[in-house]
Amino acid sequence: MSLVEEVRRLKEERDAVLLAHNYQLGEVQDVADFVGDSLYLSRQAARTDARVIVFAGVRFMAETAKILSPEKVVLLPDLGAGCSLADAITAEQLRAWKAAHPGAVVVSYVNTSAEVKAESDYCCTSSNAVSIVESLPRDQEILFLPDMFLGDYVRRKTGRTNMHLWVGDCFVHTRMRPETVARRRAEHPGAELVAHPECGCSTEVLPQVDRVLSTDGMLRYAETTRAPEVLIATEVGILHRMRKLNQSTRFIPLSEAAICPFMKKIDLGKVRDSLRDMQHRIDLAPDVIQGARRALERMIAA
Ligand code: 13P
Ligand code: SF4
């Protein structure tokens, strides 16, 4: 029996749904029940009827699934699948930041630990960060964390001056600098440029970027664009689906080195092992689940 068949059989036996992020290896995406960005996958995790959720992504995504569906068994095929951005702030640091800004509302990017979410008023993803901030009264002070590039993008889009940013970044996206854009633009004159808001170039070269989008936003764009060439400024895993969706356009990574080693910890063999051995279970303290739930529910409703 092939590995793909084994995974399909085990999914059925275990009554499991396999959720895969857009940065996962193509072999994992191809056998997943749902593939998408953080917001889409969170919504799927909240609404699934399956008994088991296998999360092919990183730890904060599996924790999010557990918070939204605490009665389900949530499995992460490799416990080493972390996120450098989520590690940029601890719950203790957030408590100290809040104490320095009493009355401020905390908006946390979903790339955070469950404990940080439990200290937050709202969670958001790259898909809805602007609309969540816009929904808050203009005179409301905001603490936005942990990604400074996404935060700066939201601040510019909303024109808010009362939004404080935590100085954190994703080590994969931060390396995509204005110099990278200039070099790739010279190599591919006329190519459109589409960037994820976590990119290190997003602040300085924003006027040159044709679109700033979440990973699902990029896929929707990829499906319909008629541009002959498009430079994609995000993790390279997304190219797998883009190239399947549209064979007339050439999708070129802004940086071939933009590989998230955490996302690549999971392969099809580990998905099979996870389903076979029912490992590794994500368990969270009930008070953390209760504390984080409200902020996440606001995120999936927005
Ligand atoms: P998306 O929600 O846009 O998929 O982003 C998640 C992520 O981790 C980007 O690095
Ligand atoms: Fe985290 Fe960056 Fe990897 Fe996304 S690409 S999961 S933000 S380390």
PDB file of C-alpha atoms and ligand atoms in Angstrom:
ATOM      1  CA  MET A   1       0.000   0.000   0.000  1.00  0.00           C
ATOM      2  CA  SER A   2       1.400   3.445  -0.886  1.00  0.00           C
ATOM      3  CA  LEU A   3       1.950   6.089   1.757  1.00  0.00           C
ATOM      4  CA  VAL A   4      -0.906   8.153   0.307  1.00  0.00           C
ATOM      5  CA  GLU A   5      -3.269   5.160   0.556  1.00  0.00           C
ATOM      6  CA  GLU A   6      -2.128   4.454   4.107  1.00  0.00           C
ATOM      7  CA  VAL A   7      -2.842   8.064   5.137  1.00  0.00           C
ATOM      8  CA  ARG A   8      -6.279   7.929   3.497  1.00  0.00           C
ATOM      9  CA  ARG A   9      -7.126   4.634   5.195  1.00  0.00           C
ATOM     10  CA  LEU A  10      -5.939   5.812   8.622  1.00  0.00           C
ATOM     11  CA  LYS A  11      -7.855   9.086   8.293  1.00  0.00           C
ATOM     12  CA  GLU A  12     -11.029   7.107   7.793  1.00  0.00           C
ATOM     13  CA  GLU A  13     -10.303   4.595  10.562  1.00  0.00           C
ATOM     14  CA  ARG A  14      -9.529   7.344  13.061  1.00  0.00           C
ATOM     15  CA  ASP A  15     -12.361   9.634  11.941  1.00  0.00           C
ATOM     16  CA  ALA A  16      -9.736  12.306  11.337  1.00  0.00           C
ATOM     17  CA  VAL A  17      -9.572  15.451   9.253  1.00  0.00           C
ATOM     18  CA  LEU A  18      -6.196  16.552   7.885  1.00  0.00           C
ATOM     19  CA  LEU A  19      -5.652  20.315   7.758  1.00  0.00           C
ATOM     20  CA  ALA A  20      -2.571  21.598   5.900  1.00  0.00           C
ATOM     21  CA  HIS A  21      -1.155  25.106   5.716  1.00  0.00           C
ATOM     22  CA  ASN A  22      -0.214  26.605   2.349  1.00  0.00           C
ATOM     23  CA  TYR A  23       3.500  26.315   3.241  1.00  0.00           C
ATOM     24  CA  GLN A  24       3.406  22.541   3.710  1.00  0.00           C
ATOM     25  CA  LEU A  25       5.207  20.166   1.349  1.00  0.00           C
ATOM     26  CA  GLY A  26       3.237  19.454  -1.841  1.00  0.00           C
ATOM     27  CA  GLU A  27       2.902  15.748  -0.906  1.00  0.00           C
ATOM     28  CA  VAL A  28       1.106  16.735   2.320  1.00  0.00           C
ATOM     29  CA  GLN A  29      -1.108  19.362   0.660  1.00  0.00           C
ATOM     30  CA  ASP A  30      -2.204  16.850  -1.973  1.00  0.00           C
ATOM     31  CA  VAL A  31      -3.649  14.383   0.567  1.00  0.00           C
ATOM     32  CA  ALA A  32      -5.117  16.980   2.977  1.00  0.00           C
ATOM     33  CA  ASP A  33      -8.878  17.528   3.391  1.00  0.00           C
ATOM     34  CA  PHE A  34      -8.413  21.286   3.624  1.00  0.00           C
ATOM     35  CA  VAL A  35      -5.448  23.443   2.573  1.00  0.00           C
ATOM     36  CA  GLY A  36      -5.353  27.146   3.341  1.00  0.00           C
ATOM     37  CA  ASP A  37      -4.174  30.113   5.374  1.00  0.00           C
ATOM     38  CA  SER A  38      -4.392  30.513   9.142  1.00  0.00           C
ATOM     39  CA  LEU A  39      -7.889  31.986   9.101  1.00  0.00           C
ATOM     40  CA  TYR A  40      -9.399  29.390   6.785  1.00  0.00           C
ATOM     41  CA  LEU A  41      -7.857  26.499   8.716  1.00  0.00           C
ATOM     42  CA  SER A  42      -9.000  27.929  12.070  1.00  0.00           C
ATOM     43  CA  ARG A  43     -12.548  28.110  10.717  1.00  0.00           C
ATOM     44  CA  GLN A  44     -12.324  24.503   9.496  1.00  0.00           C
ATOM     45  CA  ALA A  45     -11.017  23.389  12.907  1.00  0.00           C
ATOM     46  CA  ALA A  46     -13.925  25.136  14.651  1.00  0.00           C
ATOM     47  CA  ARG A  47     -16.589  23.567  12.452  1.00  0.00           C
ATOM     48  CA  THR A  48     -15.369  20.020  11.766  1.00  0.00           C
ATOM     49  CA  ASP A  49     -17.430  16.990  12.856  1.00  0.00           C
ATOM     50  CA  ALA A  50     -14.376  14.720  12.818  1.00  0.00           C
ATOM     51  CA  ARG A  51     -13.201  13.251  16.133  1.00  0.00           C
ATOM     52  CA  VAL A  52      -9.530  13.915  15.405  1.00  0.00           C
ATOM     53  CA  ILE A  53      -7.799  16.928  13.816  1.00  0.00           C
ATOM     54  CA  VAL A  54      -4.319  16.314  12.390  1.00  0.00           C
ATOM     55  CA  PHE A  55      -2.645  19.672  11.880  1.00  0.00           C
ATOM     56  CA  ALA A  56       0.023  19.773   9.201  1.00  0.00           C
ATOM     57  CA  GLY A  57       1.322  23.199  10.115  1.00  0.00           C
ATOM     58  CA  VAL A  58       3.062  24.644  13.146  1.00  0.00           C
ATOM     59  CA  ARG A  59       2.345  24.426  16.838  1.00  0.00           C
ATOM     60  CA  PHE A  60       0.404  27.675  17.284  1.00  0.00           C
ATOM     61  CA  MET A  61      -1.991  26.518  14.542  1.00  0.00           C
ATOM     62  CA  ALA A  62      -2.594  23.174  16.296  1.00  0.00           C
ATOM     63  CA  GLU A  63      -3.080  25.002  19.605  1.00  0.00           C
ATOM     64  CA  THR A  64      -5.600  27.292  17.909  1.00  0.00           C
ATOM     65  CA  ALA A  65      -7.503  24.218  16.696  1.00  0.00           C
ATOM     66  CA  LYS A  66      -7.513  22.806  20.248  1.00  0.00           C
ATOM     67  CA  ILE A  67      -8.815  26.078  21.730  1.00  0.00           C
ATOM     68  CA  LEU A  68     -11.611  26.274  19.167  1.00  0.00           C
ATOM     69  CA  SER A  69     -12.482  22.554  19.426  1.00  0.00           C
ATOM     70  CA  PRO A  70     -11.370  21.499  22.926  1.00  0.00           C
ATOM     71  CA  GLU A  71     -13.383  18.272  22.865  1.00  0.00           C
ATOM     72  CA  LYS A  72     -11.438  16.985  19.813  1.00  0.00           C
ATOM     73  CA  VAL A  73      -8.140  15.154  19.772  1.00  0.00           C
ATOM     74  CA  VAL A  74      -5.655  17.484  18.048  1.00  0.00           C
ATOM     75  CA  LEU A  75      -2.426  15.991  16.709  1.00  0.00           C
ATOM     76  CA  LEU A  76       0.737  17.746  15.513  1.00  0.00           C
ATOM     77  CA  PRO A  77       2.889  15.267  13.550  1.00  0.00           C
ATOM     78  CA  ASP A  78       6.173  16.841  14.743  1.00  0.00           C
ATOM     79  CA  LEU A  79       6.504  18.695  18.034  1.00  0.00           C
ATOM     80  CA  GLY A  80       9.526  20.560  16.672  1.00  0.00           C
ATOM     81  CA  ALA A  81       7.235  22.503  14.303  1.00  0.00           C
ATOM     82  CA  GLY A  82       7.433  25.826  16.152  1.00  0.00           C
ATOM     83  CA  CYS A  83       7.403  29.413  14.881  1.00  0.00           C
ATOM     84  CA  SER A  84      10.104  32.031  15.452  1.00  0.00           C
ATOM     85  CA  LEU A  85       7.494  34.782  15.354  1.00  0.00           C
ATOM     86  CA  ALA A  86       5.317  33.135  18.009  1.00  0.00           C
ATOM     87  CA  ASP A  87       8.446  32.897  20.189  1.00  0.00           C
ATOM     88  CA  ALA A  88       8.980  36.682  19.952  1.00  0.00           C
ATOM     89  CA  ILE A  89       6.733  37.410  22.966  1.00  0.00           C
ATOM     90  CA  THR A  90       5.874  35.516  26.156  1.00  0.00           C
ATOM     91  CA  ALA A  91       2.748  35.895  28.288  1.00  0.00           C
ATOM     92  CA  GLU A  92       4.899  37.476  31.010  1.00  0.00           C
ATOM     93  CA  GLN A  93       6.264  40.093  28.595  1.00  0.00           C
ATOM     94  CA  LEU A  94       2.742  40.825  27.414  1.00  0.00           C
ATOM     95  CA  ARG A  95       1.497  41.280  30.986  1.00  0.00           C
ATOM     96  CA  ALA A  96       4.295  43.817  31.598  1.00  0.00           C
ATOM     97  CA  TRP A  97       3.455  45.659  28.341  1.00  0.00           C
ATOM     98  CA  LYS A  98      -0.226  45.809  29.296  1.00  0.00           C
ATOM     99  CA  ALA A  99       0.666  47.138  32.744  1.00  0.00           C
ATOM    100  CA  ALA A 100       2.578  49.986  31.057  1.00  0.00           C
ATOM    101  CA  HIS A 101      -0.518  50.844  28.928  1.00  0.00           C
ATOM    102  CA  PRO A 102      -3.605  50.448  31.126  1.00  0.00           C
ATOM    103  CA  GLY A 103      -6.796  50.696  29.088  1.00  0.00           C
ATOM    104  CA  ALA A 104      -5.160  49.623  25.815  1.00  0.00           C
ATOM    105  CA  VAL A 105      -6.783  46.847  23.783  1.00  0.00           C
ATOM    106  CA  VAL A 106      -4.494  43.943  22.830  1.00  0.00           C
ATOM    107  CA  VAL A 107      -4.665  42.700  19.231  1.00  0.00           C
ATOM    108  CA  SER A 108      -2.495  39.615  18.758  1.00  0.00           C
ATOM    109  CA  TYR A 109      -1.545  38.074  15.466  1.00  0.00           C
ATOM    110  CA  VAL A 110      -2.555  34.395  15.545  1.00  0.00           C
ATOM    111  CA  ASN A 111       1.178  33.525  15.399  1.00  0.00           C
ATOM    112  CA  THR A 112       1.420  33.506  19.212  1.00  0.00           C
ATOM    113  CA  SER A 113       1.366  30.902  21.989  1.00  0.00           C
ATOM    114  CA  ALA A 114      -1.936  29.895  23.602  1.00  0.00           C
ATOM    115  CA  GLU A 115      -0.807  31.673  26.820  1.00  0.00           C
ATOM    116  CA  VAL A 116      -0.303  34.952  24.926  1.00  0.00           C
ATOM    117  CA  LYS A 117      -3.734  34.552  23.319  1.00  0.00           C
ATOM    118  CA  ALA A 118      -5.225  34.130  26.791  1.00  0.00           C
ATOM    119  CA  GLU A 119      -3.869  37.619  27.636  1.00  0.00           C
ATOM    120  CA  SER A 120      -5.301  39.147  24.416  1.00  0.00           C
ATOM    121  CA  ASP A 121      -8.593  40.855  23.592  1.00  0.00           C
ATOM    122  CA  TYR A 122      -8.583  40.050  19.872  1.00  0.00           C
ATOM    123  CA  CYS A 123      -6.661  37.708  17.632  1.00  0.00           C
ATOM    124  CA  CYS A 124      -6.250  38.375  13.937  1.00  0.00           C
ATOM    125  CA  THR A 125      -4.535  36.841  10.928  1.00  0.00           C
ATOM    126  CA  SER A 126      -2.955  38.487   7.918  1.00  0.00           C
ATOM    127  CA  SER A 127      -6.382  38.165   6.203  1.00  0.00           C
ATOM    128  CA  ASN A 128      -8.345  40.251   8.693  1.00  0.00           C
ATOM    129  CA  ALA A 129      -5.840  42.338  10.723  1.00  0.00           C
ATOM    130  CA  VAL A 130      -6.883  45.580   8.993  1.00  0.00           C
ATOM    131  CA  SER A 131     -10.625  44.995   9.427  1.00  0.00           C
ATOM    132  CA  ILE A 132     -10.274  43.993  13.091  1.00  0.00           C
ATOM    133  CA  VAL A 133      -8.269  47.135  13.899  1.00  0.00           C
ATOM    134  CA  GLU A 134     -10.725  49.248  11.875  1.00  0.00           C
ATOM    135  CA  SER A 135     -13.619  47.851  13.924  1.00  0.00           C
ATOM    136  CA  LEU A 136     -12.167  49.393  17.109  1.00  0.00           C
ATOM    137  CA  PRO A 137     -13.018  53.005  18.048  1.00  0.00           C
ATOM    138  CA  ARG A 138     -10.467  55.413  16.542  1.00  0.00           C
ATOM    139  CA  ASP A 139      -9.525  56.828  19.933  1.00  0.00           C
ATOM    140  CA  GLN A 140      -8.891  53.369  21.401  1.00  0.00           C
ATOM    141  CA  GLU A 141      -5.218  52.772  22.207  1.00  0.00           C
ATOM    142  CA  ILE A 142      -4.027  49.437  20.757  1.00  0.00           C
ATOM    143  CA  LEU A 143      -1.129  47.121  21.548  1.00  0.00           C
ATOM    144  CA  PHE A 144      -0.403  45.109  18.395  1.00  0.00           C
ATOM    145  CA  LEU A 145       1.886  42.076  18.546  1.00  0.00           C
ATOM    146  CA  PRO A 146       4.175  40.348  17.747  1.00  0.00           C
ATOM    147  CA  ASP A 147       4.954  41.153  14.063  1.00  0.00           C
ATOM    148  CA  MET A 148       6.230  44.688  13.516  1.00  0.00           C
ATOM    149  CA  PHE A 149       5.995  44.525   9.720  1.00  0.00           C
ATOM    150  CA  LEU A 150       2.358  43.400   9.723  1.00  0.00           C
ATOM    151  CA  GLY A 151       1.701  45.959  12.478  1.00  0.00           C
ATOM    152  CA  ASP A 152       3.288  48.745  10.474  1.00  0.00           C
ATOM    153  CA  TYR A 153       1.263  47.741   7.405  1.00  0.00           C
ATOM    154  CA  VAL A 154      -1.977  47.812   9.436  1.00  0.00           C
ATOM    155  CA  ARG A 155      -1.033  51.162  10.951  1.00  0.00           C
ATOM    156  CA  ARG A 156      -0.487  52.665   7.501  1.00  0.00           C
ATOM    157  CA  LYS A 157      -3.684  51.182   6.053  1.00  0.00           C
ATOM    158  CA  THR A 158      -5.822  52.407   8.948  1.00  0.00           C
ATOM    159  CA  GLY A 159      -3.966  55.703   9.489  1.00  0.00           C
ATOM    160  CA  ARG A 160      -3.931  55.103  13.255  1.00  0.00           C
ATOM    161  CA  THR A 161      -1.441  56.888  15.444  1.00  0.00           C
ATOM    162  CA  ASN A 162      -2.429  55.231  18.727  1.00  0.00           C
ATOM    163  CA  MET A 163      -1.238  51.729  17.842  1.00  0.00           C
ATOM    164  CA  HIS A 164       1.922  50.486  19.601  1.00  0.00           C
ATOM    165  CA  LEU A 165       3.894  47.713  17.907  1.00  0.00           C
ATOM    166  CA  TRP A 166       5.832  44.895  19.517  1.00  0.00           C
ATOM    167  CA  VAL A 167       9.261  44.515  17.889  1.00  0.00           C
ATOM    168  CA  GLY A 168       9.063  40.947  16.630  1.00  0.00           C
ATOM    169  CA  ASP A 169       9.504  39.392  13.213  1.00  0.00           C
ATOM    170  CA  CYS A 170       9.482  36.116  11.318  1.00  0.00           C
ATOM    171  CA  PHE A 171      13.041  35.132  10.434  1.00  0.00           C
ATOM    172  CA  VAL A 172      11.942  33.807   7.017  1.00  0.00           C
ATOM    173  CA  HIS A 173      10.025  36.916   5.908  1.00  0.00           C
ATOM    174  CA  THR A 174      12.269  39.501   7.546  1.00  0.00           C
ATOM    175  CA  ARG A 175      15.103  38.536   5.180  1.00  0.00           C
ATOM    176  CA  MET A 176      13.081  39.713   2.184  1.00  0.00           C
ATOM    177  CA  ARG A 177      14.569  43.205   2.177  1.00  0.00           C
ATOM    178  CA  PRO A 178      14.197  46.162  -0.211  1.00  0.00           C
ATOM    179  CA  GLU A 179      17.542  45.124  -1.798  1.00  0.00           C
ATOM    180  CA  THR A 180      16.065  41.687  -2.592  1.00  0.00           C
ATOM    181  CA  VAL A 181      13.142  43.390  -4.313  1.00  0.00           C
ATOM    182  CA  ALA A 182      15.439  45.689  -6.325  1.00  0.00           C
ATOM    183  CA  ARG A 183      17.601  42.774  -7.505  1.00  0.00           C
ATOM    184  CA  ARG A 184      14.664  40.553  -8.496  1.00  0.00           C
ATOM    185  CA  ARG A 185      12.855  43.444 -10.183  1.00  0.00           C
ATOM    186  CA  ALA A 186      15.958  44.034 -12.336  1.00  0.00           C
ATOM    187  CA  GLU A 187      16.071  40.314 -13.235  1.00  0.00           C
ATOM    188  CA  HIS A 188      12.348  40.203 -14.070  1.00  0.00           C
ATOM    189  CA  PRO A 189      11.343  43.612 -15.423  1.00  0.00           C
ATOM    190  CA  GLY A 190       7.584  43.879 -15.851  1.00  0.00           C
ATOM    191  CA  ALA A 191       6.774  41.114 -13.342  1.00  0.00           C
ATOM    192  CA  GLU A 192       4.054  41.911 -10.805  1.00  0.00           C
ATOM    193  CA  LEU A 193       5.037  41.785  -7.143  1.00  0.00           C
ATOM    194  CA  VAL A 194       2.771  40.212  -4.533  1.00  0.00           C
ATOM    195  CA  ALA A 195       3.919  40.212  -0.900  1.00  0.00           C
ATOM    196  CA  HIS A 196       2.874  38.814   2.467  1.00  0.00           C
ATOM    197  CA  PRO A 197       2.614  41.596   5.093  1.00  0.00           C
ATOM    198  CA  GLU A 198       5.196  39.842   7.306  1.00  0.00           C
ATOM    199  CA  CYS A 199       7.923  40.656   4.748  1.00  0.00           C
ATOM    200  CA  GLY A 200      10.869  42.801   5.788  1.00  0.00           C
ATOM    201  CA  CYS A 201      10.460  44.793   2.588  1.00  0.00           C
ATOM    202  CA  SER A 202       6.797  45.588   3.261  1.00  0.00           C
ATOM    203  CA  THR A 203       7.469  48.899   5.004  1.00  0.00           C
ATOM    204  CA  GLU A 204      10.010  50.472   2.671  1.00  0.00           C
ATOM    205  CA  VAL A 205       8.876  49.223  -0.717  1.00  0.00           C
ATOM    206  CA  LEU A 206       5.136  49.180  -0.050  1.00  0.00           C
ATOM    207  CA  PRO A 207       4.339  51.658  -2.865  1.00  0.00           C
ATOM    208  CA  GLN A 208       6.048  49.303  -5.358  1.00  0.00           C
ATOM    209  CA  VAL A 209       4.132  46.216  -4.239  1.00  0.00           C
ATOM    210  CA  ASP A 210       1.159  45.459  -6.468  1.00  0.00           C
ATOM    211  CA  ARG A 211      -0.685  43.565  -3.722  1.00  0.00           C
ATOM    212  CA  VAL A 212      -0.130  42.804  -0.027  1.00  0.00           C
ATOM    213  CA  LEU A 213      -2.040  39.607   0.745  1.00  0.00           C
ATOM    214  CA  SER A 214      -2.373  36.658   3.122  1.00  0.00           C
ATOM    215  CA  THR A 215      -1.366  33.311   1.676  1.00  0.00           C
ATOM    216  CA  ASP A 216      -4.986  32.500   0.675  1.00  0.00           C
ATOM    217  CA  GLY A 217      -5.337  35.991  -0.799  1.00  0.00           C
ATOM    218  CA  MET A 218      -2.273  35.242  -2.919  1.00  0.00           C
ATOM    219  CA  LEU A 219      -3.813  31.978  -4.125  1.00  0.00           C
ATOM    220  CA  ARG A 220      -7.055  33.687  -5.123  1.00  0.00           C
ATOM    221  CA  TYR A 221      -5.017  36.259  -7.029  1.00  0.00           C
ATOM    222  CA  ALA A 222      -2.888  33.510  -8.660  1.00  0.00           C
ATOM    223  CA  GLU A 223      -5.986  31.777  -9.975  1.00  0.00           C
ATOM    224  CA  THR A 224      -7.231  34.803 -11.900  1.00  0.00           C
ATOM    225  CA  THR A 225      -4.170  36.867 -12.850  1.00  0.00           C
ATOM    226  CA  ARG A 226      -3.258  37.220 -16.507  1.00  0.00           C
ATOM    227  CA  ALA A 227       0.188  38.645 -15.769  1.00  0.00           C
ATOM    228  CA  PRO A 228       2.900  36.677 -17.585  1.00  0.00           C
ATOM    229  CA  GLU A 229       5.265  36.771 -14.584  1.00  0.00           C
ATOM    230  CA  VAL A 230       4.654  37.321 -10.867  1.00  0.00           C
ATOM    231  CA  LEU A 231       7.219  37.615  -8.089  1.00  0.00           C
ATOM    232  CA  ILE A 232       5.937  35.989  -4.897  1.00  0.00           C
ATOM    233  CA  ALA A 233       7.284  37.377  -1.642  1.00  0.00           C
ATOM    234  CA  THR A 234       6.496  34.673   0.895  1.00  0.00           C
ATOM    235  CA  GLU A 235       7.476  31.128   1.840  1.00  0.00           C
ATOM    236  CA  VAL A 236       8.124  28.951  -1.227  1.00  0.00           C
ATOM    237  CA  GLY A 237       5.635  26.205  -0.226  1.00  0.00           C
ATOM    238  CA  ILE A 238       2.834  28.317  -1.663  1.00  0.00           C
ATOM    239  CA  LEU A 239       4.167  27.916  -5.210  1.00  0.00           C
ATOM    240  CA  HIS A 240       2.974  24.287  -5.341  1.00  0.00           C
ATOM    241  CA  ARG A 241      -0.704  25.274  -5.480  1.00  0.00           C
ATOM    242  CA  MET A 242      -0.168  28.460  -7.456  1.00  0.00           C
ATOM    243  CA  ARG A 243       1.425  26.506 -10.282  1.00  0.00           C
ATOM    244  CA  LYS A 244      -1.414  23.985 -10.237  1.00  0.00           C
ATOM    245  CA  LEU A 245      -4.054  26.733 -10.262  1.00  0.00           C
ATOM    246  CA  ASN A 246      -2.604  28.691 -13.166  1.00  0.00           C
ATOM    247  CA  GLN A 247      -0.251  27.239 -15.730  1.00  0.00           C
ATOM    248  CA  SER A 248      -0.191  30.329 -17.973  1.00  0.00           C
ATOM    249  CA  THR A 249       1.552  32.575 -15.452  1.00  0.00           C
ATOM    250  CA  ARG A 250       5.136  32.077 -14.265  1.00  0.00           C
ATOM    251  CA  PHE A 251       5.262  32.333 -10.474  1.00  0.00           C
ATOM    252  CA  ILE A 252       8.759  33.211  -9.294  1.00  0.00           C
ATOM    253  CA  PRO A 253       9.826  33.225  -5.641  1.00  0.00           C
ATOM    254  CA  LEU A 254      11.210  36.584  -4.550  1.00  0.00           C
ATOM    255  CA  SER A 255      13.725  34.535  -2.581  1.00  0.00           C
ATOM    256  CA  GLU A 256      14.461  30.848  -3.223  1.00  0.00           C
ATOM    257  CA  ALA A 257      15.828  30.752   0.337  1.00  0.00           C
ATOM    258  CA  ALA A 258      12.461  31.692   1.867  1.00  0.00           C
ATOM    259  CA  ILE A 259      11.891  28.262   3.379  1.00  0.00           C
ATOM    260  CA  CYS A 260      10.307  27.890   6.807  1.00  0.00           C
ATOM    261  CA  PRO A 261      12.184  24.989   8.428  1.00  0.00           C
ATOM    262  CA  PHE A 262       9.356  24.546  10.952  1.00  0.00           C
ATOM    263  CA  MET A 263       6.740  24.034   8.259  1.00  0.00           C
ATOM    264  CA  LYS A 264       9.037  21.568   6.505  1.00  0.00           C
ATOM    265  CA  LYS A 265       9.431  19.352   9.591  1.00  0.00           C
ATOM    266  CA  ILE A 266       6.289  17.502   8.548  1.00  0.00           C
ATOM    267  CA  ASP A 267       6.250  15.107   5.645  1.00  0.00           C
ATOM    268  CA  LEU A 268       3.796  12.439   4.550  1.00  0.00           C
ATOM    269  CA  GLY A 269       5.572   9.751   6.591  1.00  0.00           C
ATOM    270  CA  LYS A 270       5.114  11.801   9.757  1.00  0.00           C
ATOM    271  CA  VAL A 271       1.453  12.389   8.947  1.00  0.00           C
ATOM    272  CA  ARG A 272       1.036   8.601   8.628  1.00  0.00           C
ATOM    273  CA  ASP A 273       2.897   7.974  11.908  1.00  0.00           C
ATOM    274  CA  SER A 274       0.807  10.621  13.619  1.00  0.00           C
ATOM    275  CA  LEU A 275      -2.447   8.959  12.574  1.00  0.00           C
ATOM    276  CA  ARG A 276      -1.179   5.433  13.257  1.00  0.00           C
ATOM    277  CA  ASP A 277       0.213   6.194  16.735  1.00  0.00           C
ATOM    278  CA  MET A 278      -2.201   9.036  17.605  1.00  0.00           C
ATOM    279  CA  GLN A 279       0.671  11.384  18.357  1.00  0.00           C
ATOM    280  CA  HIS A 280       1.572  14.127  19.273  1.00  0.00           C
ATOM    281  CA  ARG A 281      -1.472  15.268  21.213  1.00  0.00           C
ATOM    282  CA  ILE A 282      -1.862  18.970  21.890  1.00  0.00           C
ATOM    283  CA  ASP A 283      -3.210  19.489  25.390  1.00  0.00           C
ATOM    284  CA  LEU A 284      -3.719  22.867  27.022  1.00  0.00           C
ATOM    285  CA  ALA A 285      -4.717  23.876  30.541  1.00  0.00           C
ATOM    286  CA  PRO A 286      -8.494  24.557  30.811  1.00  0.00           C
ATOM    287  CA  ASP A 287      -7.905  28.145  32.017  1.00  0.00           C
ATOM    288  CA  VAL A 288      -5.685  28.851  28.989  1.00  0.00           C
ATOM    289  CA  ILE A 289      -8.352  27.465  26.647  1.00  0.00           C
ATOM    290  CA  GLN A 290     -11.032  29.525  28.348  1.00  0.00           C
ATOM    291  CA  GLY A 291      -8.895  32.684  28.320  1.00  0.00           C
ATOM    292  CA  ALA A 292      -7.856  32.398  24.675  1.00  0.00           C
ATOM    293  CA  ARG A 293     -11.220  31.400  23.257  1.00  0.00           C
ATOM    294  CA  ARG A 294     -12.891  34.809  23.230  1.00  0.00           C
ATOM    295  CA  ALA A 295     -10.031  36.447  21.298  1.00  0.00           C
ATOM    296  CA  LEU A 296     -10.004  33.608  18.765  1.00  0.00           C
ATOM    297  CA  GLU A 297     -13.777  33.574  18.344  1.00  0.00           C
ATOM    298  CA  ARG A 298     -13.630  37.266  17.503  1.00  0.00           C
ATOM    299  CA  MET A 299     -10.985  36.424  14.892  1.00  0.00           C
ATOM    300  CA  ILE A 300     -12.946  33.700  13.135  1.00  0.00           C
ATOM    301  CA  ALA A 301     -16.145  35.778  13.195  1.00  0.00           C
ATOM    302  CA  ALA A 302     -14.484  38.820  11.548  1.00  0.00           C
TER     303      ALA A 302
HETATM  304  P1  13P B   1      -1.219  33.178   6.583  1.00  0.00           P
HETATM  305  O1  13P B   1      -2.266  33.291   7.612  1.00  0.00           O
HETATM  306  O2  13P B   1      -1.229  34.304   5.592  1.00  0.00           O
HETATM  307  O3  13P B   1      -1.279  31.847   5.910  1.00  0.00           O
HETATM  308  O4  13P B   1       0.212  33.288   7.290  1.00  0.00           O
HETATM  309  C1  13P B   1       0.664  32.394   8.257  1.00  0.00           C
HETATM  310  C2  13P B   1       2.122  32.461   8.460  1.00  0.00           C
HETATM  311  O5  13P B   1       2.672  31.837   9.352  1.00  0.00           O
HETATM  312  C3  13P B   1       2.893  33.312   7.591  1.00  0.00           C
HETATM  313  O6  13P B   1       4.242  33.136   7.843  1.00  0.00           O
HETATM  314 FE1  SF4 B   2       6.391  31.264  11.765  1.00  0.00          FE
HETATM  315 FE2  SF4 B   2       7.663  32.560   9.864  1.00  0.00          FE
HETATM  316 FE3  SF4 B   2       7.402  29.934   9.679  1.00  0.00          FE
HETATM  317 FE4  SF4 B   2       5.251  31.562   9.341  1.00  0.00          FE
HETATM  318  S1  SF4 B   2       7.070  31.408   8.025  1.00  0.00           S
HETATM  319  S2  SF4 B   2       5.346  29.674  10.563  1.00  0.00           S
HETATM  320  S3  SF4 B   2       5.744  33.177  10.800  1.00  0.00           S
HETATM  321  S4  SF4 B   2       8.564  31.044  11.267  1.00  0.00           S
END
